[in-house]
Amino acid sequence: MAGSKGSKYYDIFLKYSLWLCTNEEKGIIDENIINLLKSIKKTGSLKSAADEIKISYRKAWGNIKDSENHLNFKLVEKQRGGKDGGHSTLTQDAETLINAFNELNAEFNTAINKITKKFFNKINN
Amino acid sequence: MAGSKGSKYYDIFLKYSLWLCTNEEKGIIDENIINLLKSIKKTGSLKSAADEIKISYRKAWGNIKDSENHLNFKLVEKQRGGKDGGHSTLTQDAETLINAFNELNAEFNTAINKITKKFFNKINN
DNA sequence: TGCAGACATGCAAATTAAAACATATCGACT
DNA sequence: AGTCGATATGTTTTAATTTGCATGTCTGCA
């Protein structure tokens, strides 16, 4: 889809989203959590990360907790107290998931492009 | 992901969803609408379709209206009055979208299987 | 040893989404 | 002409999410 000019389907595009979950549909690792994790890695704290991606600290904290509970392993190593009040870092598992997610997205992007090209010829005009 | 037994990532699965939208992220045709359209085709009315897929008539009607507005063409031909109070049928455009969506899903499914196979070996153990 | 500031968490308040409800319209068939 | 049941929509409730608030914990450092 999204192809030859003049077709009524010209400006329609195919999109997708990916997520990881445990068997019972639970423990979803979606783009939101991935972005949160990336921001934690970048900023060094859950709080700054929540601020950066503009969600409440309460929610950020709750989401991570939920994911960890469903996955049965930790994603974030959190430290309370200290000079700056505390800080957080990602576990190796979280890094693994981020990399996997990134690579999967890249692969899918390629796939989507191929599929799209193949289709718009058939659909339009 | 979701691969070799014994790995801590063993029961994590990759899921995805596809949708069609116009350039500005609007006019989303997702699996829900596709199912609604299929049900309208099968049952012959918006009302029976809404009942079948268990959403309110109000919502079904609103969703279709929104999609049509964003796409700028009609998906459903609706008839009021008459023996049975009224009925609805799909337009050719709706049929086209359903077929495209189905085929795109099939293509994507093939792609996801390939990509998944390629990945779980790398991720697990 | 007390302060600062992030982590931790329950709970109430606000926002958003969805369902229900209430009416009105339409038109082939009796 | 009157009926029946689906379409058409605005309005109101209800349910689900999020945010916001309050309060407490922890610990390196001045």
Coordinates of N, CA and C in Angstrom, one line a residue, chain A residues 40-120:
Chain A
I40 N 16.6 5.5 31.4 CA 17.2 5.2 32.7 C 18.7 5.1 32.5
K41 N 19.1 4.3 31.5 CA 20.5 4.1 31.2 C 21.2 5.4 30.9
K42 N 20.5 6.3 30.2 CA 21.1 7.6 29.8 C 21.2 8.5 30.9
T43 N 20.1 8.6 31.7 CA 20.0 9.6 32.8 C 20.6 9.1 34.1
G44 N 20.6 7.8 34.3 CA 21.1 7.3 35.6 C 20.1 7.2 36.7
S45 N 18.8 7.7 36.4 CA 17.8 7.5 37.5 C 16.4 7.4 37.0
L46 N 15.6 6.7 37.7 CA 14.2 6.4 37.4 C 13.5 7.8 37.3
K47 N 13.8 8.6 38.2 CA 13.1 9.9 38.3 C 13.4 10.8 37.0
S48 N 14.7 10.9 36.7 CA 15.0 11.7 35.5 C 14.4 11.1 34.3
A49 N 14.4 9.8 34.3 CA 13.9 9.1 33.1 C 12.4 9.4 32.9
A50 N 11.7 9.3 34.1 CA 10.3 9.6 34.0 C 10.0 11.0 33.5
D51 N 10.8 11.9 34.1 CA 10.7 13.3 33.6 C 10.9 13.4 32.1
E52 N 12.0 12.8 31.7 CA 12.4 12.9 30.3 C 11.3 12.4 29.4
I53 N 10.8 11.3 29.7 CA 9.7 10.8 28.7 C 8.3 11.2 29.1
K54 N 8.3 12.1 30.1 CA 7.0 12.7 30.5 C 5.9 11.8 30.9
I55 N 6.3 10.9 31.9 CA 5.3 10.1 32.6 C 5.6 10.3 34.0
S56 N 4.6 10.0 34.9 CA 4.8 10.2 36.3 C 5.8 9.2 36.8
Y57 N 6.5 9.6 37.9 CA 7.5 8.6 38.5 C 6.7 7.4 39.0
R58 N 5.5 7.7 39.5 CA 4.7 6.6 40.0 C 4.4 5.5 39.0
K59 N 4.2 6.0 37.8 CA 3.8 5.0 36.7 C 5.1 4.3 36.2
A60 N 6.2 5.1 36.1 CA 7.4 4.5 35.6 C 7.8 3.4 36.6
W61 N 7.8 3.7 37.8 CA 8.2 2.7 38.9 C 7.3 1.5 38.8
G62 N 5.9 1.7 38.7 CA 5.0 0.6 38.6 C 5.2 -0.2 37.4
N63 N 5.4 0.4 36.3 CA 5.6 -0.4 35.0 C 6.8 -1.3 35.1
I64 N 7.9 -0.8 35.7 CA 9.1 -1.6 35.8 C 8.8 -2.8 36.7
K65 N 8.2 -2.5 37.8 CA 7.9 -3.5 38.8 C 7.0 -4.6 38.2
D66 N 6.0 -4.2 37.5 CA 5.1 -5.2 36.8 C 5.9 -6.1 35.9
S67 N 6.7 -5.4 35.0 CA 7.5 -6.2 34.1 C 8.4 -7.2 34.8
E68 N 9.1 -6.7 35.8 CA 10.0 -7.6 36.5 C 9.3 -8.7 37.1
N69 N 8.1 -8.5 37.7 CA 7.4 -9.5 38.3 C 7.0 -10.6 37.3
H70 N 6.5 -10.2 36.1 CA 6.1 -11.1 35.1 C 7.3 -11.9 34.5
L71 N 8.4 -11.2 34.3 CA 9.5 -11.8 33.7 C 10.3 -12.7 34.7
N72 N 10.1 -12.4 35.9 CA 10.9 -13.1 37.0 C 12.4 -12.8 37.0
F73 N 12.7 -11.7 36.5 CA 14.1 -11.2 36.7 C 14.2 -9.7 36.7
K74 N 15.2 -9.2 37.3 CA 15.3 -7.7 37.4 C 15.7 -7.0 36.2
L75 N 15.2 -5.9 35.9 CA 15.6 -5.0 34.8 C 16.5 -3.9 35.2
V76 N 16.2 -3.4 36.4 CA 16.8 -2.2 36.9 C 17.4 -2.4 38.3
E77 N 18.6 -2.0 38.5 CA 19.3 -2.1 39.8 C 19.2 -0.7 40.4
K78 N 18.4 -0.7 41.5 CA 18.1 0.6 42.1 C 18.9 0.8 43.4
Q79 N 19.4 2.0 43.6 CA 20.2 2.3 44.8 C 19.5 3.5 45.5
R80 N 19.2 3.3 46.8 CA 18.7 4.5 47.5 C 19.8 5.1 48.3
G81 N 19.5 6.4 48.6 CA 20.4 7.2 49.5 C 21.7 7.6 48.8
G82 N 22.6 8.2 49.5 CA 23.9 8.6 48.9 C 23.9 10.0 48.5
K83 N 25.0 10.4 47.9 CA 25.2 11.8 47.5 C 24.0 12.5 46.8
D84 N 23.6 11.8 45.8 CA 22.5 12.4 45.0 C 21.1 11.8 45.3
G85 N 21.0 11.2 46.4 CA 19.7 10.7 46.8 C 19.5 9.2 46.3
G86 N 20.2 8.9 45.3 CA 20.0 7.5 44.8 C 20.3 7.5 43.3
H87 N 20.3 6.4 42.7 CA 20.4 6.3 41.2 C 20.1 4.8 40.8
S88 N 20.0 4.7 39.5 CA 19.6 3.4 39.0 C 20.4 3.0 37.7
T89 N 20.6 1.7 37.6 CA 21.3 1.3 36.4 C 20.6 0.0 35.8
L90 N 20.8 -0.3 34.6 CA 20.2 -1.4 34.0 C 20.9 -2.7 34.3
T91 N 20.2 -3.8 34.4 CA 20.8 -5.1 34.5 C 21.3 -5.6 33.2
Q92 N 22.1 -6.6 33.1 CA 22.5 -7.2 31.9 C 21.3 -7.7 31.1
D93 N 20.3 -8.2 31.8 CA 19.1 -8.7 31.2 C 18.4 -7.6 30.4
A94 N 18.3 -6.5 31.1 CA 17.7 -5.3 30.4 C 18.4 -4.9 29.1
E95 N 19.7 -4.9 29.2 CA 20.5 -4.6 28.0 C 20.3 -5.6 26.9
T96 N 20.2 -6.8 27.3 CA 19.9 -7.9 26.3 C 18.6 -7.6 25.6
L97 N 17.6 -7.3 26.4 CA 16.3 -7.1 25.9 C 16.2 -5.9 25.0
I98 N 16.9 -4.8 25.4 CA 16.9 -3.7 24.5 C 17.6 -4.0 23.2
N99 N 18.7 -4.6 23.3 CA 19.4 -5.0 22.0 C 18.5 -5.9 21.1
A100 N 17.9 -6.8 21.7 CA 17.1 -7.8 21.0 C 15.9 -7.0 20.3
F101 N 15.3 -6.1 21.1 CA 14.2 -5.3 20.6 C 14.6 -4.4 19.5
N102 N 15.8 -3.8 19.6 CA 16.3 -2.9 18.5 C 16.5 -3.7 17.3
E103 N 17.2 -4.9 17.4 CA 17.5 -5.6 16.2 C 16.3 -6.2 15.6
L104 N 15.3 -6.6 16.4 CA 14.1 -7.1 15.9 C 13.4 -6.1 15.1
N105 N 13.4 -4.9 15.7 CA 12.7 -3.8 15.0 C 13.4 -3.5 13.6
A106 N 14.7 -3.6 13.6 CA 15.4 -3.3 12.4 C 15.0 -4.4 11.3
E107 N 15.0 -5.6 11.8 CA 14.6 -6.7 10.9 C 13.2 -6.5 10.3
F108 N 12.3 -6.1 11.2 CA 10.9 -5.9 10.9 C 10.7 -4.8 9.9
N109 N 11.5 -3.8 10.1 CA 11.5 -2.6 9.3 C 11.8 -3.0 7.8
T110 N 12.8 -3.8 7.7 CA 13.2 -4.3 6.4 C 12.0 -5.2 5.8
A111 N 11.5 -6.0 6.6 CA 10.4 -6.9 6.2 C 9.2 -6.1 5.7
I112 N 8.9 -5.1 6.5 CA 7.7 -4.2 6.2 C 7.9 -3.5 4.9
N113 N 9.1 -3.0 4.7 CA 9.4 -2.3 3.4 C 9.2 -3.3 2.2
K114 N 9.7 -4.5 2.4 CA 9.6 -5.4 1.3 C 8.1 -5.7 1.0
I115 N 7.4 -6.0 2.1 CA 6.0 -6.4 2.0 C 5.2 -5.2 1.4
T116 N 5.5 -4.0 1.8 CA 4.8 -2.9 1.3 C 5.0 -2.7 -0.2
K117 N 6.3 -2.8 -0.6 CA 6.6 -2.6 -2.0 C 5.8 -3.6 -2.8
K118 N 5.9 -4.8 -2.4 CA 5.2 -5.9 -3.1 C 3.7 -5.7 -3.2
F119 N 3.2 -5.0 -2.2 CA 1.7 -4.9 -2.2 C 1.2 -3.7 -2.9
F120 N 1.9 -2.5 -2.8 CA 1.2 -1.4 -3.4 C 0.9 -1.5 -4.9

